[in-house]
Structures are given as structure tokens and as C-alpha cells.
PDB file of C-alpha atoms and ligand atoms in Angstrom:
ATOM      1  CA  MET A   1      -9.806 -20.730 -14.107  1.00 75.00           C
ATOM      2  CA  GLN A   2      -9.658 -17.014 -13.020  1.00 86.00           C
ATOM      3  CA  ILE A   3      -6.853 -14.507 -14.525  1.00 96.00           C
ATOM      4  CA  MET A   4      -4.901 -13.496 -11.804  1.00 98.00           C
ATOM      5  CA  ARG A   5      -4.796  -9.588 -11.171  1.00 98.00           C
ATOM      6  CA  GLY A   6      -2.358  -8.201  -9.387  1.00 98.00           C
ATOM      7  CA  ARG A   7      -1.951  -4.064  -8.788  1.00 98.00           C
ATOM      8  CA  PHE A   8       1.221  -1.803  -8.186  1.00 98.00           C
ATOM      9  CA  ALA A   9      -0.327   1.104  -6.492  1.00 98.00           C
ATOM     10  CA  PRO A  10       2.441   3.537  -5.948  1.00 97.00           C
ATOM     11  CA  SER A  11       1.388   7.564  -3.753  1.00 96.00           C
ATOM     12  CA  PRO A  12       2.703  10.064  -5.949  1.00 97.00           C
ATOM     13  CA  THR A  13       4.645  12.056  -2.946  1.00 94.00           C
ATOM     14  CA  GLY A  14       8.044  12.156  -4.075  1.00 93.00           C
ATOM     15  CA  GLU A  15      10.220  10.494  -6.896  1.00 93.00           C
ATOM     16  CA  ILE A  16      10.256   6.887  -7.066  1.00 93.00           C
ATOM     17  CA  HIS A  17      13.402   4.916  -5.611  1.00 93.00           C
ATOM     18  CA  LEU A  18      14.721   1.855  -5.168  1.00 95.00           C
ATOM     19  CA  GLY A  19      12.566   0.308  -2.241  1.00 95.00           C
ATOM     20  CA  ASN A  20       9.453   1.395  -4.876  1.00 96.00           C
ATOM     21  CA  ALA A  21      11.486  -0.500  -7.795  1.00 97.00           C
ATOM     22  CA  TRP A  22      11.849  -3.629  -5.750  1.00 98.00           C
ATOM     23  CA  THR A  23       7.747  -3.865  -4.868  1.00 98.00           C
ATOM     24  CA  ALA A  24       6.709  -3.047  -8.417  1.00 98.00           C
ATOM     25  CA  LEU A  25       9.309  -5.104 -10.341  1.00 98.00           C
ATOM     26  CA  LEU A  26       8.163  -8.522  -7.862  1.00 98.00           C
ATOM     27  CA  SER A  27       4.374  -7.546  -8.422  1.00 98.00           C
ATOM     28  CA  TRP A  28       5.182  -6.933 -11.563  1.00 98.00           C
ATOM     29  CA  LEU A  29       6.685 -10.659 -11.696  1.00 98.00           C
ATOM     30  CA  GLN A  30       4.419 -12.139 -10.147  1.00 98.00           C
ATOM     31  CA  VAL A  31       1.437 -11.240 -12.624  1.00 98.00           C
ATOM     32  CA  ARG A  32       3.701 -11.595 -15.713  1.00 98.00           C
ATOM     33  CA  SER A  33       4.961 -15.112 -14.333  1.00 98.00           C
ATOM     34  CA  ALA A  34       1.238 -16.463 -13.953  1.00 98.00           C
ATOM     35  CA  GLY A  35      -0.132 -14.670 -17.741  1.00 98.00           C
ATOM     36  CA  GLY A  36      -2.451 -11.887 -15.181  1.00 98.00           C
ATOM     37  CA  THR A  37      -2.776  -8.406 -15.734  1.00 98.00           C
ATOM     38  CA  MET A  38      -1.254  -5.787 -13.890  1.00 98.00           C
ATOM     39  CA  VAL A  39      -3.222  -2.658 -13.383  1.00 98.00           C
ATOM     40  CA  LEU A  40      -1.366   0.627 -12.177  1.00 98.00           C
ATOM     41  CA  ARG A  41      -3.512   2.513 -10.026  1.00 98.00           C
ATOM     42  CA  ILE A  42      -2.031   5.749  -8.600  1.00 98.00           C
ATOM     43  CA  GLU A  43      -3.363   6.724  -5.229  1.00 98.00           C
ATOM     44  CA  ASP A  44      -3.105  10.197  -4.602  1.00 97.00           C
ATOM     45  CA  LEU A  45      -5.984  10.235  -1.807  1.00 95.00           C
ATOM     46  CA  ASP A  46      -3.871  12.828   0.545  1.00 92.00           C
ATOM     47  CA  PRO A  47      -3.714  16.197  -1.781  1.00 91.00           C
ATOM     48  CA  ASP A  48      -1.275  18.058   0.835  1.00 91.00           C
ATOM     49  CA  ARG A  49       1.075  15.505   0.160  1.00 93.00           C
ATOM     50  CA  SER A  50       0.928  13.953  -3.876  1.00 95.00           C
ATOM     51  CA  ARG A  51       1.718  16.018  -7.050  1.00 95.00           C
ATOM     52  CA  PRO A  52       0.676  15.281 -10.424  1.00 94.00           C
ATOM     53  CA  ALA A  53       4.427  15.536 -11.600  1.00 95.00           C
ATOM     54  CA  TYR A  54       5.762  12.943  -9.339  1.00 96.00           C
ATOM     55  CA  ILE A  55       2.945  10.721 -11.824  1.00 97.00           C
ATOM     56  CA  ALA A  56       4.478  11.363 -14.533  1.00 96.00           C
ATOM     57  CA  GLY A  57       7.697  10.729 -13.314  1.00 96.00           C
ATOM     58  CA  LEU A  58       7.004   7.009 -12.020  1.00 97.00           C
ATOM     59  CA  MET A  59       5.584   6.051 -15.506  1.00 98.00           C
ATOM     60  CA  SER A  60       8.917   6.881 -17.042  1.00 97.00           C
ATOM     61  CA  ASP A  61      10.685   5.252 -14.133  1.00 97.00           C
ATOM     62  CA  MET A  62       8.597   2.287 -14.205  1.00 98.00           C
ATOM     63  CA  LYS A  63       8.869   2.250 -18.313  1.00 98.00           C
ATOM     64  CA  TRP A  64      12.428   2.810 -18.001  1.00 97.00           C
ATOM     65  CA  LEU A  65      12.885  -0.252 -15.789  1.00 98.00           C
ATOM     66  CA  GLY A  66      11.185  -2.363 -18.264  1.00 98.00           C
ATOM     67  CA  LEU A  67       7.901  -2.856 -16.508  1.00 98.00           C
ATOM     68  CA  ASP A  68       4.506  -2.319 -18.150  1.00 98.00           C
ATOM     69  CA  TRP A  69       1.141  -2.091 -17.504  1.00 98.00           C
ATOM     70  CA  ASP A  70      -2.614  -3.451 -19.271  1.00 98.00           C
ATOM     71  CA  GLU A  71      -4.541  -1.094 -17.108  1.00 98.00           C
ATOM     72  CA  GLY A  72      -3.626   1.766 -15.786  1.00 98.00           C
ATOM     73  CA  PRO A  73      -3.778   6.088 -15.753  1.00 98.00           C
ATOM     74  CA  ASP A  74      -2.782   6.502 -18.889  1.00 97.00           C
ATOM     75  CA  VAL A  75      -3.908   3.679 -20.787  1.00 98.00           C
ATOM     76  CA  GLY A  76      -7.177   3.112 -19.302  1.00 98.00           C
ATOM     77  CA  GLY A  77      -8.899  -0.267 -18.728  1.00 98.00           C
ATOM     78  CA  ARG A  78     -12.618  -1.514 -17.914  1.00 98.00           C
ATOM     79  CA  TYR A  79     -12.514  -0.079 -14.074  1.00 98.00           C
ATOM     80  CA  ALA A  80     -11.386   3.343 -15.288  1.00 98.00           C
ATOM     81  CA  PRO A  81     -10.212   6.125 -13.708  1.00 98.00           C
ATOM     82  CA  TYR A  82      -7.206   4.659 -12.057  1.00 98.00           C
ATOM     83  CA  THR A  83      -6.164   7.581  -9.895  1.00 98.00           C
ATOM     84  CA  GLN A  84      -7.974   7.452  -6.698  1.00 98.00           C
ATOM     85  CA  GLY A  85      -8.342  11.640  -6.723  1.00 97.00           C
ATOM     86  CA  GLN A  86     -11.020  10.727  -9.254  1.00 97.00           C
ATOM     87  CA  ARG A  87     -12.796   7.665  -7.199  1.00 98.00           C
ATOM     88  CA  ARG A  88     -13.916   9.361  -3.854  1.00 98.00           C
ATOM     89  CA  GLU A  89     -17.549   9.042  -4.874  1.00 98.00           C
ATOM     90  CA  LEU A  90     -16.556   4.954  -4.697  1.00 98.00           C
ATOM     91  CA  TYR A  91     -15.209   5.432  -1.556  1.00 98.00           C
ATOM     92  CA  GLN A  92     -18.456   7.983  -0.069  1.00 98.00           C
ATOM     93  CA  ALA A  93     -20.549   4.919  -1.241  1.00 98.00           C
ATOM     94  CA  ALA A  94     -18.756   2.413   0.733  1.00 98.00           C
ATOM     95  CA  LEU A  95     -18.843   4.406   3.927  1.00 98.00           C
ATOM     96  CA  ASP A  96     -22.157   5.542   3.347  1.00 98.00           C
ATOM     97  CA  ARG A  97     -22.875   1.932   2.959  1.00 98.00           C
ATOM     98  CA  LEU A  98     -20.952   1.658   6.569  1.00 98.00           C
ATOM     99  CA  ALA A  99     -22.747   4.306   7.911  1.00 97.00           C
ATOM    100  CA  ALA A 100     -25.904   2.611   7.137  1.00 98.00           C
ATOM    101  CA  ALA A 101     -24.922  -0.346   9.666  1.00 97.00           C
ATOM    102  CA  GLY A 102     -24.275   1.691  12.535  1.00 96.00           C
ATOM    103  CA  LEU A 103     -20.628   0.831  11.996  1.00 97.00           C
ATOM    104  CA  VAL A 104     -19.201   4.237  12.009  1.00 97.00           C
ATOM    105  CA  TYR A 105     -19.279   7.664  14.134  1.00 95.00           C
ATOM    106  CA  PRO A 106     -18.029  10.618  14.548  1.00 95.00           C
ATOM    107  CA  CYS A 107     -14.425  11.708  16.348  1.00 94.00           C
ATOM    108  CA  TYR A 108     -13.905  14.725  18.249  1.00 91.00           C
ATOM    109  CA  CYS A 109     -10.141  13.845  19.452  1.00 89.00           C
ATOM    110  CA  THR A 110      -7.423  16.290  19.049  1.00 83.00           C
ATOM    111  CA  ARG A 111      -3.956  14.789  18.283  1.00 81.00           C
ATOM    112  CA  ALA A 112      -3.296  15.903  21.552  1.00 80.00           C
ATOM    113  CA  GLU A 113      -5.893  14.459  23.288  1.00 80.00           C
ATOM    114  CA  LEU A 114      -5.204  10.951  21.209  1.00 80.00           C
ATOM    115  CA  ALA A 115      -0.866  11.431  22.337  1.00 77.00           C
ATOM    116  CA  ALA A 116      -2.141  11.377  25.898  1.00 75.00           C
ATOM    117  CA  SER A 117      -4.598   8.864  26.024  1.00 67.00           C
ATOM    118  CA  ALA A 118      -3.931   6.110  23.820  1.00 58.00           C
ATOM    119  CA  PRO A 119      -0.640   3.586  24.009  1.00 58.00           C
ATOM    120  CA  HIS A 120       1.405   3.042  20.762  1.00 53.00           C
ATOM    121  CA  ALA A 121       0.146  -0.022  18.740  1.00 50.00           C
ATOM    122  CA  GLY A 122       2.995   0.276  16.413  1.00 51.00           C
ATOM    123  CA  ASP A 123       4.714   2.206  13.846  1.00 51.00           C
ATOM    124  CA  ASN A 124       3.279   5.776  14.748  1.00 54.00           C
ATOM    125  CA  GLU A 125       0.009   3.999  15.240  1.00 68.00           C
ATOM    126  CA  ARG A 126      -1.832   4.421  18.581  1.00 78.00           C
ATOM    127  CA  ILE A 127      -4.504   1.778  19.868  1.00 90.00           C
ATOM    128  CA  TYR A 128      -7.542   4.099  19.958  1.00 92.00           C
ATOM    129  CA  PRO A 129      -9.722   3.943  23.099  1.00 88.00           C
ATOM    130  CA  GLY A 130     -12.776   4.535  21.956  1.00 90.00           C
ATOM    131  CA  THR A 131     -13.085   7.506  23.353  1.00 88.00           C
ATOM    132  CA  CYS A 132     -15.990   9.344  20.902  1.00 91.00           C
ATOM    133  CA  ARG A 133     -17.734   5.888  20.531  1.00 89.00           C
ATOM    134  CA  GLN A 134     -18.558   6.554  24.031  1.00 80.00           C
ATOM    135  CA  ARG A 135     -19.389  10.291  24.220  1.00 73.00           C
ATOM    136  CA  GLN A 136     -21.761  11.196  21.078  1.00 64.00           C
ATOM    137  CA  GLY A 137     -23.730  14.107  22.192  1.00 59.00           C
ATOM    138  CA  ASP A 138     -21.234  16.459  23.589  1.00 64.00           C
ATOM    139  CA  ALA A 139     -22.034  19.461  21.860  1.00 60.00           C
ATOM    140  CA  ALA A 140     -19.099  21.631  22.656  1.00 59.00           C
ATOM    141  CA  ARG A 141     -16.967  18.956  21.647  1.00 62.00           C
ATOM    142  CA  LYS A 142     -18.922  19.144  18.096  1.00 65.00           C
ATOM    143  CA  ALA A 143     -18.884  23.194  17.918  1.00 63.00           C
ATOM    144  CA  ALA A 144     -14.829  23.114  17.990  1.00 67.00           C
ATOM    145  CA  ARG A 145     -14.381  21.173  14.963  1.00 77.00           C
ATOM    146  CA  GLN A 146     -14.633  18.831  12.131  1.00 89.00           C
ATOM    147  CA  PRO A 147     -15.224  15.037  13.575  1.00 94.00           C
ATOM    148  CA  ALA A 148     -12.791  12.389  11.534  1.00 95.00           C
ATOM    149  CA  LEU A 149     -14.846   9.144  10.998  1.00 97.00           C
ATOM    150  CA  ARG A 150     -14.050   5.922  12.735  1.00 97.00           C
ATOM    151  CA  LEU A 151     -15.244   2.540  11.854  1.00 98.00           C
ATOM    152  CA  ALA A 152     -16.672   0.864  15.355  1.00 97.00           C
ATOM    153  CA  VAL A 153     -14.200  -2.117  14.832  1.00 98.00           C
ATOM    154  CA  PRO A 154     -16.056  -5.489  16.311  1.00 97.00           C
ATOM    155  CA  PRO A 155     -14.598  -7.560  18.389  1.00 97.00           C
ATOM    156  CA  GLY A 156     -12.739 -10.901  17.405  1.00 97.00           C
ATOM    157  CA  GLU A 157      -9.349 -11.917  15.459  1.00 98.00           C
ATOM    158  CA  ILE A 158      -9.026 -11.743  11.949  1.00 98.00           C
ATOM    159  CA  ALA A 159      -6.818 -14.530  10.657  1.00 98.00           C
ATOM    160  CA  PHE A 160      -4.929 -14.751   7.371  1.00 98.00           C
ATOM    161  CA  THR A 161      -2.446 -16.772   5.825  1.00 98.00           C
ATOM    162  CA  ASP A 162       0.215 -14.563   3.825  1.00 98.00           C
ATOM    163  CA  LEU A 163       1.426 -15.997   0.677  1.00 97.00           C
ATOM    164  CA  HIS A 164       5.308 -15.257   1.981  1.00 97.00           C
ATOM    165  CA  TYR A 165       4.957 -14.560   5.786  1.00 97.00           C
ATOM    166  CA  GLY A 166       2.071 -17.402   6.983  1.00 97.00           C
ATOM    167  CA  PRO A 167      -0.706 -17.314   9.337  1.00 98.00           C
ATOM    168  CA  VAL A 168      -0.633 -14.074  10.484  1.00 98.00           C
ATOM    169  CA  VAL A 169      -4.009 -13.129  12.977  1.00 98.00           C
ATOM    170  CA  GLN A 170      -4.825 -10.051  14.693  1.00 97.00           C
ATOM    171  CA  ASP A 171      -8.154  -8.995  17.215  1.00 97.00           C
ATOM    172  CA  VAL A 172      -8.004  -5.111  15.348  1.00 97.00           C
ATOM    173  CA  SER A 173     -10.494  -4.034  17.915  1.00 96.00           C
ATOM    174  CA  ARG A 174      -7.780  -4.961  20.891  1.00 95.00           C
ATOM    175  CA  GLU A 175      -4.700  -4.227  18.763  1.00 95.00           C
ATOM    176  CA  VAL A 176      -5.600  -1.363  16.547  1.00 95.00           C
ATOM    177  CA  GLY A 177      -9.233  -0.115  17.760  1.00 96.00           C
ATOM    178  CA  ASP A 178     -11.558   1.767  15.827  1.00 97.00           C
ATOM    179  CA  PHE A 179      -9.570   3.289  12.972  1.00 97.00           C
ATOM    180  CA  ILE A 180     -10.236   6.422  10.856  1.00 97.00           C
ATOM    181  CA  VAL A 181     -12.252   5.860   7.560  1.00 98.00           C
ATOM    182  CA  ARG A 182     -12.383   9.603   6.725  1.00 97.00           C
ATOM    183  CA  ARG A 183      -9.635  12.043   8.097  1.00 96.00           C
ATOM    184  CA  SER A 184     -11.431  15.126   9.071  1.00 94.00           C
ATOM    185  CA  ASP A 185     -10.750  16.964   6.160  1.00 94.00           C
ATOM    186  CA  GLY A 186     -12.728  14.648   4.223  1.00 96.00           C
ATOM    187  CA  VAL A 187     -10.192  12.692   2.924  1.00 97.00           C
ATOM    188  CA  HIS A 188     -10.960   9.237   2.782  1.00 98.00           C
ATOM    189  CA  ALA A 189      -8.755   6.913   4.752  1.00 97.00           C
ATOM    190  CA  TYR A 190      -5.991   4.552   3.041  1.00 97.00           C
ATOM    191  CA  GLN A 191      -7.092   1.530   4.525  1.00 98.00           C
ATOM    192  CA  LEU A 192     -11.163   2.495   3.002  1.00 98.00           C
ATOM    193  CA  ALA A 193      -9.766   3.388  -0.503  1.00 98.00           C
ATOM    194  CA  VAL A 194      -7.730   0.330  -0.897  1.00 98.00           C
ATOM    195  CA  VAL A 195     -10.240  -2.388  -0.356  1.00 98.00           C
ATOM    196  CA  VAL A 196     -12.861  -0.254  -2.222  1.00 98.00           C
ATOM    197  CA  ASP A 197     -10.907   0.131  -5.164  1.00 98.00           C
ATOM    198  CA  ASP A 198      -9.097  -3.565  -4.773  1.00 98.00           C
ATOM    199  CA  ALA A 199     -12.282  -5.161  -5.181  1.00 98.00           C
ATOM    200  CA  ALA A 200     -13.426  -2.831  -7.911  1.00 98.00           C
ATOM    201  CA  MET A 201     -11.018  -3.832  -9.655  1.00 98.00           C
ATOM    202  CA  GLY A 202     -11.007  -7.565  -9.401  1.00 98.00           C
ATOM    203  CA  ILE A 203      -7.709  -7.261  -7.819  1.00 98.00           C
ATOM    204  CA  THR A 204      -6.839 -11.514  -6.823  1.00 98.00           C
ATOM    205  CA  HIS A 205      -3.319 -10.528  -5.764  1.00 98.00           C
ATOM    206  CA  VAL A 206      -1.886  -8.357  -3.801  1.00 98.00           C
ATOM    207  CA  LEU A 207       1.581  -7.801  -3.257  1.00 98.00           C
ATOM    208  CA  ARG A 208       3.560  -5.228  -1.289  1.00 98.00           C
ATOM    209  CA  GLY A 209       5.886  -4.445   1.218  1.00 97.00           C
ATOM    210  CA  GLN A 210       5.727  -5.578   4.685  1.00 97.00           C
ATOM    211  CA  ASP A 211       4.791  -2.764   6.533  1.00 95.00           C
ATOM    212  CA  LEU A 212       1.534  -2.913   5.401  1.00 97.00           C
ATOM    213  CA  LEU A 213       0.536  -6.686   6.286  1.00 97.00           C
ATOM    214  CA  SER A 214      -0.143  -5.258  10.195  1.00 96.00           C
ATOM    215  CA  SER A 215      -2.709  -3.303   8.153  1.00 97.00           C
ATOM    216  CA  THR A 216      -3.876  -6.656   6.110  1.00 98.00           C
ATOM    217  CA  PRO A 217      -6.353  -7.531   9.140  1.00 98.00           C
ATOM    218  CA  ARG A 218      -8.004  -4.134   9.021  1.00 98.00           C
ATOM    219  CA  GLN A 219      -8.396  -4.259   5.088  1.00 98.00           C
ATOM    220  CA  LEU A 220     -10.074  -7.958   5.396  1.00 98.00           C
ATOM    221  CA  LEU A 221     -12.500  -7.145   8.169  1.00 98.00           C
ATOM    222  CA  LEU A 222     -13.616  -4.074   6.081  1.00 98.00           C
ATOM    223  CA  TYR A 223     -13.916  -6.380   2.912  1.00 98.00           C
ATOM    224  CA  ARG A 224     -16.010  -8.670   5.567  1.00 98.00           C
ATOM    225  CA  LEU A 225     -18.346  -5.599   6.425  1.00 98.00           C
ATOM    226  CA  LEU A 226     -18.521  -4.722   2.637  1.00 98.00           C
ATOM    227  CA  GLN A 227     -19.156  -8.409   1.699  1.00 98.00           C
ATOM    228  CA  MET A 228     -16.564  -7.884  -0.856  1.00 98.00           C
ATOM    229  CA  ASN A 229     -13.843 -10.318  -2.272  1.00 97.00           C
ATOM    230  CA  ALA A 230     -10.860 -10.189  -0.513  1.00 98.00           C
ATOM    231  CA  PRO A 231      -7.538 -10.842  -2.790  1.00 98.00           C
ATOM    232  CA  ALA A 232      -4.628 -12.560  -1.766  1.00 98.00           C
ATOM    233  CA  PHE A 233      -1.928 -11.159   0.196  1.00 98.00           C
ATOM    234  CA  THR A 234       1.709 -11.516  -0.532  1.00 98.00           C
ATOM    235  CA  HIS A 235       3.949  -9.447   1.200  1.00 98.00           C
ATOM    236  CA  VAL A 236       7.517  -8.853   0.677  1.00 98.00           C
ATOM    237  CA  PRO A 237      10.478  -8.009   2.804  1.00 98.00           C
ATOM    238  CA  LEU A 238      11.347  -4.162   2.834  1.00 96.00           C
ATOM    239  CA  LEU A 239      14.932  -2.444   1.388  1.00 95.00           C
ATOM    240  CA  ILE A 240      16.491  -0.740   4.382  1.00 93.00           C
ATOM    241  CA  ASP A 241      20.053   1.001   4.516  1.00 89.00           C
ATOM    242  CA  ALA A 242      22.893  -0.209   6.755  1.00 87.00           C
ATOM    243  CA  ALA A 243      21.067   1.989  10.312  1.00 88.00           C
ATOM    244  CA  GLY A 244      18.035  -0.644   9.703  1.00 89.00           C
ATOM    245  CA  ASN A 245      15.765   2.230   8.372  1.00 89.00           C
ATOM    246  CA  ARG A 246      13.555   1.652   5.692  1.00 88.00           C
ATOM    247  CA  LEU A 247      14.549   3.467   1.818  1.00 86.00           C
ATOM    248  CA  SER A 248      12.401   6.356   1.588  1.00 80.00           C
ATOM    249  CA  LYS A 249      11.882   9.224  -0.293  1.00 73.00           C
ATOM    250  CA  ARG A 250      14.464  11.358   0.749  1.00 73.00           C
ATOM    251  CA  GLN A 251      17.297   9.227   0.451  1.00 77.00           C
ATOM    252  CA  GLN A 252      17.448  11.114  -2.996  1.00 75.00           C
ATOM    253  CA  GLY A 253      20.636   9.345  -3.999  1.00 78.00           C
ATOM    254  CA  LEU A 254      18.495   5.969  -4.150  1.00 88.00           C
ATOM    255  CA  ALA A 255      15.710   7.880  -6.437  1.00 91.00           C
ATOM    256  CA  LEU A 256      15.600   5.990 -10.070  1.00 94.00           C
ATOM    257  CA  ALA A 257      15.738   9.706 -11.463  1.00 92.00           C
ATOM    258  CA  ALA A 258      18.945   9.979  -9.430  1.00 92.00           C
ATOM    259  CA  LEU A 259      20.559   7.059 -10.670  1.00 93.00           C
ATOM    260  CA  ARG A 260      19.107   7.363 -14.315  1.00 94.00           C
ATOM    261  CA  ALA A 261      21.280  10.547 -14.085  1.00 93.00           C
ATOM    262  CA  LYS A 262      24.210   9.124 -13.579  1.00 93.00           C
ATOM    263  CA  GLY A 263      24.528   7.335 -16.180  1.00 95.00           C
ATOM    264  CA  VAL A 264      22.815   3.656 -14.484  1.00 95.00           C
ATOM    265  CA  ARG A 265      21.768   1.086 -16.583  1.00 96.00           C
ATOM    266  CA  PRO A 266      17.930   0.017 -15.929  1.00 97.00           C
ATOM    267  CA  GLU A 267      19.659  -3.889 -16.240  1.00 97.00           C
ATOM    268  CA  ALA A 268      21.719  -3.123 -13.653  1.00 97.00           C
ATOM    269  CA  ILE A 269      18.979  -2.158 -11.415  1.00 97.00           C
ATOM    270  CA  ILE A 270      16.798  -4.647 -12.050  1.00 98.00           C
ATOM    271  CA  GLY A 271      20.054  -7.415 -12.061  1.00 97.00           C
ATOM    272  CA  TYR A 272      20.679  -5.755  -8.382  1.00 97.00           C
ATOM    273  CA  LEU A 273      16.915  -6.205  -6.955  1.00 97.00           C
ATOM    274  CA  ALA A 274      16.861  -9.936  -8.539  1.00 98.00           C
ATOM    275  CA  PHE A 275      20.105 -10.856  -6.861  1.00 96.00           C
ATOM    276  CA  LYS A 276      18.642  -9.448  -3.099  1.00 96.00           C
ATOM    277  CA  ALA A 277      15.721 -11.314  -4.246  1.00 97.00           C
ATOM    278  CA  GLY A 278      17.005 -14.507  -4.697  1.00 97.00           C
ATOM    279  CA  LEU A 279      16.294 -14.653  -7.738  1.00 97.00           C
ATOM    280  CA  ILE A 280      19.620 -14.581  -9.762  1.00 97.00           C
ATOM    281  CA  ASP A 281      22.715 -16.193  -7.984  1.00 96.00           C
ATOM    282  CA  VAL A 282      25.151 -13.797  -9.448  1.00 96.00           C
ATOM    283  CA  CYS A 283      24.624  -9.797  -9.115  1.00 95.00           C
ATOM    284  CA  GLN A 284      25.079  -8.453 -13.405  1.00 95.00           C
ATOM    285  CA  PRO A 285      22.618  -6.585 -15.379  1.00 97.00           C
ATOM    286  CA  VAL A 286      19.194  -8.898 -16.494  1.00 98.00           C
ATOM    287  CA  LYS A 287      16.246  -7.528 -18.223  1.00 98.00           C
ATOM    288  CA  ALA A 288      13.002  -7.946 -15.979  1.00 98.00           C
ATOM    289  CA  VAL A 289      11.975  -9.899 -18.467  1.00 98.00           C
ATOM    290  CA  GLU A 290      14.346 -12.599 -18.414  1.00 98.00           C
ATOM    291  CA  LEU A 291      13.256 -12.831 -15.008  1.00 98.00           C
ATOM    292  CA  ILE A 292       9.804 -14.024 -15.710  1.00 98.00           C
ATOM    293  CA  SER A 293      10.286 -17.947 -15.795  1.00 96.00           C
ATOM    294  CA  CYS A 294      12.411 -18.079 -12.607  1.00 93.00           C
ATOM    295  CA  PHE A 295      10.102 -15.678 -10.287  1.00 96.00           C
ATOM    296  CA  ASP A 296       9.286 -18.105  -7.271  1.00 94.00           C
ATOM    297  CA  ALA A 297       7.999 -15.751  -4.390  1.00 93.00           C
ATOM    298  CA  ALA A 298       9.232 -18.485  -2.069  1.00 93.00           C
ATOM    299  CA  LYS A 299      12.931 -17.566  -2.994  1.00 95.00           C
ATOM    300  CA  LEU A 300      12.472 -14.346  -0.952  1.00 97.00           C
ATOM    301  CA  PRO A 301      13.923 -13.908   1.752  1.00 97.00           C
ATOM    302  CA  GLN A 302      12.070 -12.984   5.166  1.00 96.00           C
ATOM    303  CA  ASP A 303      14.029 -10.511   7.238  1.00 96.00           C
ATOM    304  CA  ASN A 304      14.091  -7.193   5.225  1.00 97.00           C
ATOM    305  CA  VAL A 305      16.561  -6.398   2.775  1.00 96.00           C
ATOM    306  CA  ILE A 306      19.914  -4.119   3.295  1.00 94.00           C
ATOM    307  CA  VAL A 307      20.927  -2.279   0.676  1.00 92.00           C
ATOM    308  CA  ASP A 308      24.893  -0.582   0.968  1.00 83.00           C
ATOM    309  CA  SER A 309      25.105   3.185   0.376  1.00 73.00           C
ATOM    310  CA  ARG A 310      27.642   2.090  -2.885  1.00 73.00           C
ATOM    311  CA  LEU A 311      25.500   0.100  -5.383  1.00 76.00           C
ATOM    312  CA  PRO A 312      27.378  -2.178  -7.118  1.00 73.00           C
ATOM    313  CA  MET A 313      26.381  -0.360 -10.186  1.00 74.00           C
TER     314      MET A 313
HETATM  315  N1  LIG B 401       0.469   3.614  -1.818  1.00 90.90           N
HETATM  316  C1  LIG B 401       0.661   2.750  -1.203  1.00 90.90           C
HETATM  317  C2  LIG B 401       2.154   3.293  -0.824  1.00 90.90           C
HETATM  318  O1  LIG B 401       2.617   3.716  -1.682  1.00 90.90           O
HETATM  319  C3  LIG B 401       0.718   1.507  -1.315  1.00 90.90           C
HETATM  320  C4  LIG B 401      -0.533   0.911  -0.671  1.00 90.90           C
HETATM  321  C5  LIG B 401      -0.846  -0.826  -1.008  1.00 90.90           C
HETATM  322  O2  LIG B 401      -0.413  -1.692  -1.843  1.00 90.90           O
HETATM  323  O3  LIG B 401      -1.821  -1.729  -0.349  1.00 90.90           O
HETATM  324  O4  LIG B 401       2.533   2.764   0.313  1.00 90.90           O
END
């Protein structure tokens, strides 16, 4: 039987907070309860937002929580390097393959043009109307700026079964449009990099926040076009505040570093998260390792989970 390979793939753009700990704990439990291999991959693709100091911080916070990994930037492994900033050639090679198949085109649209032309597809995203797919020969536009690269998305539905949320169907060409695979500043897009990495690292199971559920059809399309094996996906509810906003790096009081500094014990955090995940009946301190035998993704709620501003810790 194939050994499960899962991963936690944080972006080092701030101190990790309770919401990151939640995803890290659940992906760790999924892997550990199956006797699998846990990978830590640092998604530092965006040079403007990533900081090396946050990488050290998140590794220290995870160890403090009792969450370990078998392969990662510090311990290495067969699929090293485990930091996206060092894997750009792989993304470019995948992009070259897509381009050779005629599936990629340059896009010269400005932000303002995109805002004016495209309806919203969801959070911050807009359906790209394909403007530059038809406008290949426009020299004035070409001279003006470096292009982004977009995937020429073929029509048709992408369907998959999420292991928590069930069947999902999306026609990417209609609901998202031709999406960016390399930004105009040369940075490869998350959608491409995550596919290349999960495939290259032999990841069999991805567990991550449900904010990425709507990205998964795009990623499955890329797996198909690149002829790579896709993992199974489990999306989990997000931690949100009382106003319904997802916890973010802006809520510094919920940063693990802040909680640690206040004297909160890791067992208290793990116990709180496990209780919210439905893994234990009473909110009480517990070690991550003690949850391995009771992990069951079916116990997780479907709705996002509200975190009270005054944590019971
Ligand atoms: N790097 C992404 C994030 O921190 C996660 C990507 C993924 O799990 O696919 O939100």
C-alpha cells in the first residue's frame, strides 16, 4: 500500500497565528494517524511579502506545539529543496511545457483595465474575460510593460470529491477564466508552484483551509495538462472572528508568539483547537501526540469556526 504523504505549506509573510496552527495540527494529525510522512514546505514565492525571520519563527512555533515533520528545509529529504524560492527552475520547466503545448499567452492588461472589464469571481478574484488571448499582435501594448503569463483555460467542467466538503464541480473557463501562471514581475503563481511541488514531492494528501477549495479545480486542471498525479484533497473550515472575518496575521494577539509570551502552554492551544475540531468533548489541555488515535476528519464541522476574542487559556 502507498504510504500517505502530507504537507503543511505556510507562507512566511507574518507570525503564525491560531488559524495556521489549526491547519498545521489537522494536516499533521491526518498524516500521523495514517502512519504517513509529513513534509514542511515553505511557500516564500512572493519576495515582497516573505521574510526569512518568519521561517525560523514558524518552525519554532510548530515544534513548541509538538508538531514535527520528516522532511523540510531544516532536515532535508529526498525531494529537497523544501523552500519554494529555491525551486523556481521547476516552475519554469512546467511553464515551458505548457507554453510548448500552446497553452500560455502573455497578458498586458493593467490593474485598472482588469478592474473595469471583469466581474468579480469571488474574494478579490475577477473572471478574466480573455482580453489578451485575442489581442496578441498589439505592439503598443507590448512595449508598455512586461507581460504576465496566463493559462489558456480549455472549456469544460472539473469535478472532484473533497474528503470533507464532498463533490465540487467548476468550469474554470467560465467561473475563473484564463488565470495567471506567472506574474508580470516574473514570480510564478501560487497555483502553478503548488501543483509542481505537490506532484514532485509525491504528496498523496493535501489538507488545507477551505479558502483554497475554489482554487482546487484550477490546480486539478494544471495536474491534467502537465500529466501529473493529483493528491486527494481535504479542505477544512477556517477559524474566524466574531465578525466573520478569517483570522489573519493582523490579529497579533492570536499570534502564537504572543500567546507564548503571555505564558499560554502549547497543550492549552492544542486542546482548544482539538475541541473546536470535535476531536475531544471537553476543552482541556492535551498534547498533539495524544490526539493521533482519535483523529477523524469526519468529526470536523462544516461551518467556519468562531474564535472568541477572549480565549479560554
Ligand atoms: N501557502 C498557502 C498559505 O499559506 C497554502 C497553500 C496550500 O496549502 O496549498 O495559505
